[in-house]
Each structure stands twice: as C-alpha cells, then as structure tokens.
Coordinates of C-alpha atoms and ligand atoms in Angstrom, one line a residue:
M235 CA 0.2 -0.1 -0.4
R236 CA 1.5 3.0 -0.8
T237 CA 0.3 7.2 0.5
R238 CA 1.1 9.9 0.5
F239 CA 2.9 9.1 4.4
T240 CA 4.4 6.1 3.0
E241 CA 6.2 8.2 0.4
A242 CA 7.5 11.2 2.5
F243 CA 8.1 9.4 5.9
G244 CA 9.9 6.4 3.9
V245 CA 8.0 3.3 6.0
E246 CA 6.5 0.7 4.5
H247 CA 2.9 0.1 5.9
P248 CA 0.3 3.3 6.4
V249 CA 0.6 2.7 9.6
V250 CA 1.6 4.3 13.1
Q251 CA 1.8 3.3 16.7
G252 CA 1.3 6.6 18.6
G253 CA 3.5 8.2 21.3
M254 CA 2.9 6.3 24.9
M255 CA 3.4 7.2 27.8
W256 CA 5.0 3.9 30.3
V257 CA 4.7 2.1 27.0
G258 CA 6.3 3.6 24.0
R259 CA 9.8 2.0 24.9
A260 CA 13.1 1.0 22.3
E261 CA 11.5 -2.8 22.9
L262 CA 8.0 -2.0 21.6
V263 CA 9.2 0.2 18.6
A264 CA 12.1 -1.1 17.2
A265 CA 9.5 -3.8 16.5
V266 CA 7.1 -1.7 14.9
A267 CA 10.5 -0.3 12.4
D268 CA 11.1 -4.3 11.8
A269 CA 7.9 -5.1 11.1
G270 CA 7.3 -1.9 8.4
A271 CA 5.6 0.0 10.0
L272 CA 6.4 4.0 12.4
G273 CA 6.9 4.4 15.6
F274 CA 7.9 6.5 18.3
I275 CA 9.1 6.5 21.5
T276 CA 7.5 8.2 23.9
A277 CA 9.8 10.8 25.0
L278 CA 8.9 12.1 28.6
T279 CA 8.6 8.1 29.4
Q280 CA 12.0 9.0 30.2
P281 CA 13.0 11.2 33.8
T282 CA 15.4 13.2 31.7
P283 CA 16.7 14.0 28.2
E284 CA 19.6 11.9 29.0
D285 CA 17.9 9.1 29.7
L286 CA 15.9 10.0 26.2
V287 CA 19.5 9.7 24.2
R288 CA 19.8 6.2 26.0
E289 CA 16.9 5.0 25.1
I290 CA 16.9 6.2 21.6
A291 CA 20.8 4.3 21.3
R292 CA 19.1 1.1 22.3
C293 CA 17.1 1.2 19.8
R294 CA 19.2 2.0 17.4
E295 CA 20.5 -1.5 19.0
M296 CA 17.6 -3.4 17.9
T297 CA 16.7 -1.7 14.3
D298 CA 18.0 -0.5 11.9
K299 CA 14.8 1.1 10.5
P300 CA 13.5 4.3 10.7
F301 CA 11.4 4.8 13.8
G302 CA 11.1 8.7 15.7
I303 CA 9.8 10.7 18.4
N304 CA 6.8 11.9 20.9
L305 CA 7.1 14.6 22.2
T306 CA 3.7 15.3 24.5
I307 CA 3.7 19.1 25.5
L308 CA 0.8 19.3 28.0
P309 CA 0.2 22.3 30.1
S310 CA 1.4 21.8 33.5
I311 CA 2.1 23.7 36.8
T312 CA 5.9 21.9 36.5
P313 CA 6.4 21.8 33.2
P314 CA 9.6 18.9 32.0
P315 CA 12.3 20.7 30.1
Y316 CA 10.9 20.5 26.9
A317 CA 13.9 22.8 25.1
E318 CA 15.9 20.0 26.6
Y319 CA 14.3 16.9 25.3
R320 CA 14.1 18.7 22.0
A321 CA 17.4 18.9 22.4
A322 CA 18.4 15.5 23.3
I323 CA 15.9 14.0 20.0
I324 CA 17.8 17.0 17.9
E325 CA 21.4 15.5 19.2
S326 CA 20.7 12.1 18.8
G327 CA 19.6 12.6 14.9
V328 CA 16.2 11.2 14.7
K329 CA 14.5 12.6 11.5
I330 CA 10.8 12.3 12.9
V331 CA 8.9 13.4 15.2
E332 CA 5.6 13.3 16.1
T333 CA 4.0 16.5 18.8
A334 CA 1.0 16.2 20.7
G335 CA -0.8 18.2 23.6
S336 CA -0.8 22.3 22.4
N337 CA 0.6 24.0 19.7
P338 CA 4.1 23.2 18.6
V339 CA 4.9 25.9 16.9
D340 CA 7.5 27.3 20.0
H341 CA 9.9 23.6 18.6
L342 CA 8.6 23.6 14.5
P343 CA 11.9 25.6 14.1
F344 CA 14.1 23.6 15.8
F345 CA 12.6 20.3 14.5
K346 CA 12.8 21.9 11.4
D347 CA 16.6 23.1 11.1
A348 CA 17.5 19.9 12.1
G349 CA 15.9 18.0 8.9
I350 CA 13.0 16.7 11.3
K351 CA 9.7 16.1 9.7
V352 CA 7.1 16.7 11.7
I353 CA 3.6 15.2 12.2
H354 CA 1.3 17.0 14.9
K355 CA -1.4 14.7 16.8
C356 CA -4.1 17.2 17.3
T357 CA -7.9 16.4 18.1
S358 CA -10.0 18.7 15.9
V359 CA -9.8 20.4 11.8
R360 CA -9.3 24.0 13.5
H361 CA -5.9 22.7 15.5
A362 CA -5.2 20.4 12.1
L363 CA -5.2 23.5 9.9
K364 CA -3.3 25.4 12.7
A365 CA -0.9 22.7 12.3
E366 CA -0.7 23.0 8.7
R367 CA 0.1 26.6 8.5
V368 CA 3.0 26.5 10.9
G369 CA 3.8 24.2 8.7
V370 CA 4.3 20.2 10.3
D371 CA 4.5 18.1 7.5
A372 CA 1.8 15.7 8.3
V373 CA -1.5 15.7 10.7
S374 CA -2.6 12.4 13.2
I375 CA -6.1 13.2 14.1
D376 CA -8.0 11.2 16.9
G377 CA -11.1 11.0 17.5
F378 CA -13.7 10.6 20.0
E379 CA -13.1 7.2 20.0
C380 CA -9.4 7.6 21.4
A381 CA -7.0 7.0 24.2
G382 CA -5.8 9.2 25.9
H383 CA -7.0 13.1 25.3
P384 CA -10.2 13.4 22.8
G385 CA -10.3 17.2 23.3
E386 CA -13.4 18.5 24.5
D387 CA -15.4 19.1 20.8
D388 CA -16.7 15.3 21.6
V389 CA -17.2 14.5 17.0
P390 CA -15.9 10.2 16.2
G391 CA -13.5 9.6 13.9
L392 CA -16.2 8.4 11.3
V393 CA -17.0 12.6 10.7
L394 CA -13.9 14.4 11.8
I395 CA -11.3 12.5 9.2
P396 CA -13.6 13.3 6.5
A397 CA -14.3 17.3 8.1
A398 CA -10.1 17.1 8.1
T399 CA -9.1 15.7 4.4
R400 CA -11.0 17.5 2.9
K401 CA -10.1 20.4 3.8
L402 CA -6.1 19.9 4.4
R403 CA -3.2 19.7 2.0
I404 CA -0.6 17.3 4.4
P405 CA -0.8 14.1 4.2
V406 CA -3.6 12.9 7.1
I407 CA -3.2 9.9 10.0
A408 CA -6.7 8.7 11.1
S409 CA -6.2 7.8 14.7
G410 CA -8.9 7.0 17.1
G411 CA -10.2 3.3 17.4
I412 CA -8.5 1.6 14.7
A413 CA -7.6 -1.7 15.7
D414 CA -7.9 -4.0 12.5
S415 CA -7.3 -4.4 8.6
R416 CA -11.9 -3.1 8.2
G417 CA -10.5 0.0 10.5
L418 CA -7.4 0.4 8.3
V419 CA -9.4 0.2 4.9
A420 CA -12.1 2.5 6.5
A421 CA -9.9 5.9 7.3
L422 CA -8.2 5.2 3.7
A423 CA -11.9 5.6 2.2
L424 CA -12.6 8.1 4.6
G425 CA -9.8 10.6 2.6
A426 CA -6.5 10.0 5.5
D427 CA -3.1 8.7 4.0
G428 CA -2.6 6.2 7.3
V429 CA -3.3 5.0 10.3
N430 CA -2.5 5.5 14.2
M431 CA -2.6 3.3 17.2
G432 CA -2.6 2.9 20.4
T433 CA -4.0 0.6 22.1
R434 CA -3.5 -1.9 20.2
F435 CA -0.1 -1.7 19.7
M436 CA 0.5 -1.6 23.9
C437 CA -1.9 -5.0 23.5
T438 CA 0.8 -7.1 21.8
V439 CA 4.1 -9.4 22.6
E440 CA 6.8 -6.6 22.2
S441 CA 4.6 -3.7 24.0
P442 CA 6.5 -3.3 27.0
V443 CA 3.3 -3.2 29.9
A444 CA 2.5 -6.2 31.8
Q445 CA 0.3 -9.3 30.5
R446 CA -2.3 -8.5 32.6
V447 CA -2.9 -5.5 30.9
K448 CA -3.1 -7.0 27.4
E449 CA -5.0 -9.4 28.9
Q450 CA -7.6 -6.8 30.9
I451 CA -7.6 -5.6 27.8
V452 CA -8.5 -8.2 25.3
A453 CA -11.9 -9.1 27.6
N454 CA -12.8 -5.6 28.0
S455 CA -15.3 -4.3 25.4
E456 CA -16.1 -1.5 24.6
L457 CA -17.9 0.1 26.6
D458 CA -15.4 -0.4 29.2
T459 CA -13.9 2.7 29.0
K460 CA -14.5 6.6 30.8
L461 CA -14.0 9.8 30.7
I462 CA -12.1 11.6 33.4
F463 CA -11.3 15.0 33.8
R464 CA -14.5 16.5 31.8
T465 CA -15.2 18.9 34.2
L466 CA -12.0 20.2 34.1
R467 CA -11.8 20.5 30.5
N468 CA -8.9 18.0 29.8
T469 CA -10.8 15.2 29.4
A470 CA -9.0 11.8 29.2
R471 CA -10.4 8.4 27.8
V472 CA -8.9 6.0 30.1
A473 CA -9.9 2.0 31.3
A474 CA -12.6 1.5 33.1
N475 CA -11.5 0.1 37.1
A476 CA -12.4 1.3 40.5
V477 CA -10.4 3.9 40.5
S478 CA -11.6 5.7 37.0
T479 CA -15.6 5.2 38.0
E480 CA -14.6 6.4 41.1
V481 CA -12.9 9.7 39.7
V482 CA -16.3 10.3 37.6
E483 CA -17.9 10.0 40.7
I484 CA -16.1 12.4 42.6
E485 CA -15.9 15.2 40.0
S486 CA -19.9 14.4 39.1
R487 CA -20.0 16.1 42.9
G488 CA -18.3 19.3 41.7
A489 CA -14.8 18.4 42.0
E490 CA -11.5 20.3 42.3
F491 CA -8.0 19.0 40.9
A492 CA -6.9 18.4 44.2
D493 CA -9.9 16.5 45.1
I494 CA -8.6 13.4 42.7
A495 CA -5.2 13.8 42.5
H496 CA -4.7 11.3 44.8
L497 CA -6.3 9.5 42.6
V498 CA -4.7 10.1 39.8
A499 CA -1.0 10.4 40.0
G500 CA 1.3 9.2 36.8
A501 CA 3.3 7.4 39.6
R502 CA 0.4 4.8 40.1
G503 CA -1.2 4.4 36.7
R504 CA 2.8 3.2 36.0
T505 CA 2.3 -0.2 38.8
V506 CA -0.7 -0.8 36.5
F507 CA 1.4 -1.6 34.0
E508 CA 4.5 -2.5 35.2
E509 CA 2.9 -4.6 37.7
G510 CA -0.4 -5.8 37.0
D511 CA -2.6 -4.1 39.2
I512 CA -5.0 -3.1 37.2
D513 CA -7.3 -1.5 39.6
A514 CA -4.2 0.8 41.4
G515 CA -4.5 4.0 39.7
I516 CA -5.6 5.0 36.0
W517 CA -4.5 4.1 32.7
T518 CA -5.4 4.6 29.6
S519 CA -7.2 2.3 27.3
G520 CA -9.6 3.7 24.1
Q521 CA -13.4 1.8 22.8
S522 CA -11.4 0.1 20.1
Q523 CA -10.5 -2.6 23.1
G524 CA -13.0 -4.1 22.0
L525 CA -12.1 -4.9 18.6
I526 CA -9.3 -6.8 20.7
D527 CA -9.7 -10.2 20.6
D528 CA -5.1 -11.7 21.3
I529 CA -2.5 -10.4 21.6
P530 CA -0.4 -11.1 18.7
T531 CA 3.3 -10.3 17.5
V532 CA 4.0 -6.3 16.3
A533 CA 5.4 -8.4 12.9
E534 CA 2.0 -10.6 12.8
L535 CA -0.6 -7.5 14.0
V536 CA 1.3 -5.0 11.2
D537 CA 1.3 -8.1 9.0
R538 CA -2.3 -9.5 9.1
M539 CA -3.4 -5.5 9.0
I540 CA -1.7 -5.2 5.5
S541 CA -2.8 -8.3 3.3
E542 CA -6.4 -8.8 5.3
A543 CA -6.9 -4.9 4.0
E544 CA -5.6 -5.6 0.4
E545 CA -8.2 -8.6 0.8
I546 CA -11.0 -6.3 2.1
I547 CA -10.5 -4.0 -1.6
T548 CA -9.6 -6.3 -4.1
G549 CA -12.2 -8.7 -2.4
R550 CA -15.3 -7.5 -1.0
L551 CA -15.3 -4.0 -1.8
N552 CA -14.4 -5.2 -5.6
G553 CA -17.0 -8.1 -5.4
I554 CA -19.8 -5.1 -4.4
V555 CA -18.5 -2.7 -7.0
A556 CA -18.2 -5.9 -9.5
A557 CA -21.8 -6.6 -9.0
K558 CA -23.1 -3.2 -9.8
A559 CA -21.2 -3.8 -12.7
G560 CA -23.1 -7.3 -13.5
V561 CA -26.5 -5.5 -12.5
R562 CA -25.4 -2.9 -15.5
A563 CA -24.6 -4.8 -18.1
Ligands
FMN4 C1 -1.5 3.9 27.6 C2 -1.1 4.8 26.8 C3 -0.7 5.9 26.9 C4 -0.6 7.3 25.9 N1 0.5 8.4 26.4 C5 0.2 9.3 25.3 C6 1.4 10.3 25.6 O1 1.9 10.1 26.2 N2 1.4 11.2 24.1 C7 0.3 11.6 23.3 O2 0.3 11.8 22.3 N3 -0.9 10.4 22.8 C8 -0.5 8.9 24.3 N4 -2.1 8.1 23.8 C9 -2.5 8.3 22.1 C10 -2.4 7.6 21.8 O3 -1.4 8.0 20.7 C11 -3.0 7.5 20.4 O4 -3.3 8.7 19.9 C12 -4.2 6.8 20.7 O5 -3.8 5.3 21.6 C13 -5.1 6.3 19.5 O6 -6.2 5.8 19.8 P1 -6.6 4.3 20.0 O7 -6.2 3.9 21.2 O8 -7.6 4.3 20.2 O9 -5.6 3.8 18.2 C14 -1.6 7.1 24.5 C15 -2.1 6.0 24.2 C16 -2.1 4.8 25.8 C17 -3.0 3.5 24.8

C-alpha cells in the first residue's frame, strides 16, 4: 500500500504507533519499525533528556529501520524541561517527531533546521489547520473514540476524519478506534493517508506492559472506558476500573483537581503497567479495546492488517462494485 504518508516518511506500511506514556519504549518501537510501520518512543517516559538519548541508542541497537520520538506538550504547573528534551532528540539524529498536546509552533523552527519531519497530533479540524499553517509535515487526528485525550468537541472519527481531509493539503493520519484491517480500509476511504493506533499496539507481545494488562484489554469491551477530567475541560479516556469510576463519581459532585489528585497520580498508573495490578491507578485505553481479542507479535499484527486490508479492497469491496457493474450489464 503506497500513500502520500508512506512516500513522505519512508515507511513501508501506512501504519503508525503513536506516543504512549510508559509504553512507548525501545522494545515496542523497534518491533514496529522492523514490521515496516512507524513507531514513536515517548520522550517523557524517560525521566531525563539524558535517559532519552540512551533510549534512542538502545532502539537503534535493536533496529536499523527509521523510528520517531513523541514529544507531548501538556499544560502543567511544573512543566518538564521541553527545550532540553527537544535538544536531546535533535542531537540524537532522529528524523521524525510526533508532537501532541498543544501547538508545536515554538518547537518547529528547531526541528525544521535539523531536517526533522513533524507529525502533529490533534483532535479538531481547526487545530489541524493551524498546525498545517505553521508548517508541520502531516497531522494525526484523534477521534472521540481514542485512548488518551480526545479534546472537548466529542466528534468521532467517521465525521472528524473526512471533515479534516477535505480541508487539509498535508497528509492526514486517522487515529482513534482503529485496531484492525477494517479500520485501516475505512480510514483510507475517508481520505486519510494512514492510521495511528495506540491501544492495539499496547496489546502485543513486545509491548512493555504486564501480561495482566494485555489480558484485561482483551477481556474489555468497547463499553469499558471512562472519560475522566471532563469537568476540568481536560478530558482523558481511560480504562474503566475502580479508580476511574471513583474519579468520575467525585467529579459529578463538582470537584477540583485537588480532590482527585491522589487517585490520578502518574506513579499509580505506572504501577498498573509494571505490576499488572489493574486497579492500582488510572491507565489509558481506548474504545478500540472492544475490537481486540488476542495478543499477537507486532509483526503478526501489522502483516495481517495489511494483507487483510488488501483482501477487503480487492475482494469484498471490488466484488460490490463488480456486482453493480454486472447488474448494469
Ligand atoms: C497507554 C497509552 C498512553 C498514551 N500516552 C500518550 C502520550 O503520552 N502522548 C500522546 O500524544 N498520546 C498518547 N496516547 C494516545 C496514542 O498515541 C493514540 O493517539 C491513541 O491511543 C489512539 O487511539 P486508539 O488507542 O484507539 O488507537 C496514549 C495512548 C495509550 C493507549
């Protein structure tokens, strides 16, 4: 499958593994790269910029294929040293960056000067257009189904992606709710140049999260997510569990962040991923978990997505058009 995305970014398949806090580590990203897709190491999972440099080197030891770095820029009272992480990325010689969280305009000139291509991930057509205007090379657009931060507009991918592709000139990666070949074909039909997946890649053999978490994703249906931080206008879609249920309940009574801070601490979420205690804290997962019923290797996942997508296009869809032509004849 060749699209404007595969051509511009030099990857074999139009499939991306987006940044994932605690999950986007070298093991997963190298496996994604080897499978011919584009994976992103998550910069802020590394405690310091120096650790990020070491993680990039570790990934290079595992694969000779291209991969990128996700830099998530979220509002924070004590922001991480973004400029130092950015410098670490540039000095490491990585050539693709995924920005997310807020407008990447402050970082873009530095990446551009270093010859780095930037995919900006956002959740609305207006933010995608703004990113195009400031000069990013592609946008990833997350529909309401997605894991993590879907924004506050609540527009699902079936509307959001074509609303975006009819206005944007740069390549568009459809994100959120995609877990298999059907999602890939649908996204291409909506005008996208590729797909981005988080939850699906988290549930693979090489993903560095506890087996218990992967089994829970398989067990969960599309109904088993919660939207937390709605009342704070910083919505996040996470797996339904005892903690996210309690957060939503406290929010419904009119809470401030201080009232839920102890429940949503990042360290608790990390415990879920590392120890497999699925009720230890908040952990991110999307509605696409309802489409996930196995734990394949990354290569198995990517290979079957591509081969089944080709079958859908040349078989089922082609058959529908041929049948229509037959009726006419
Ligand atoms: C465990 C997890 C952690 C995530 N952390 C981040 C992050 O730190 N930065 C970011 O830009 N996106 C993050 N995301 C969002 C993904 O990159 C991607 O946009 C999203 O998962 C797409 O929706 P899907 O899960 O339905 O495929 C995370 C997703 C998951 C599942």
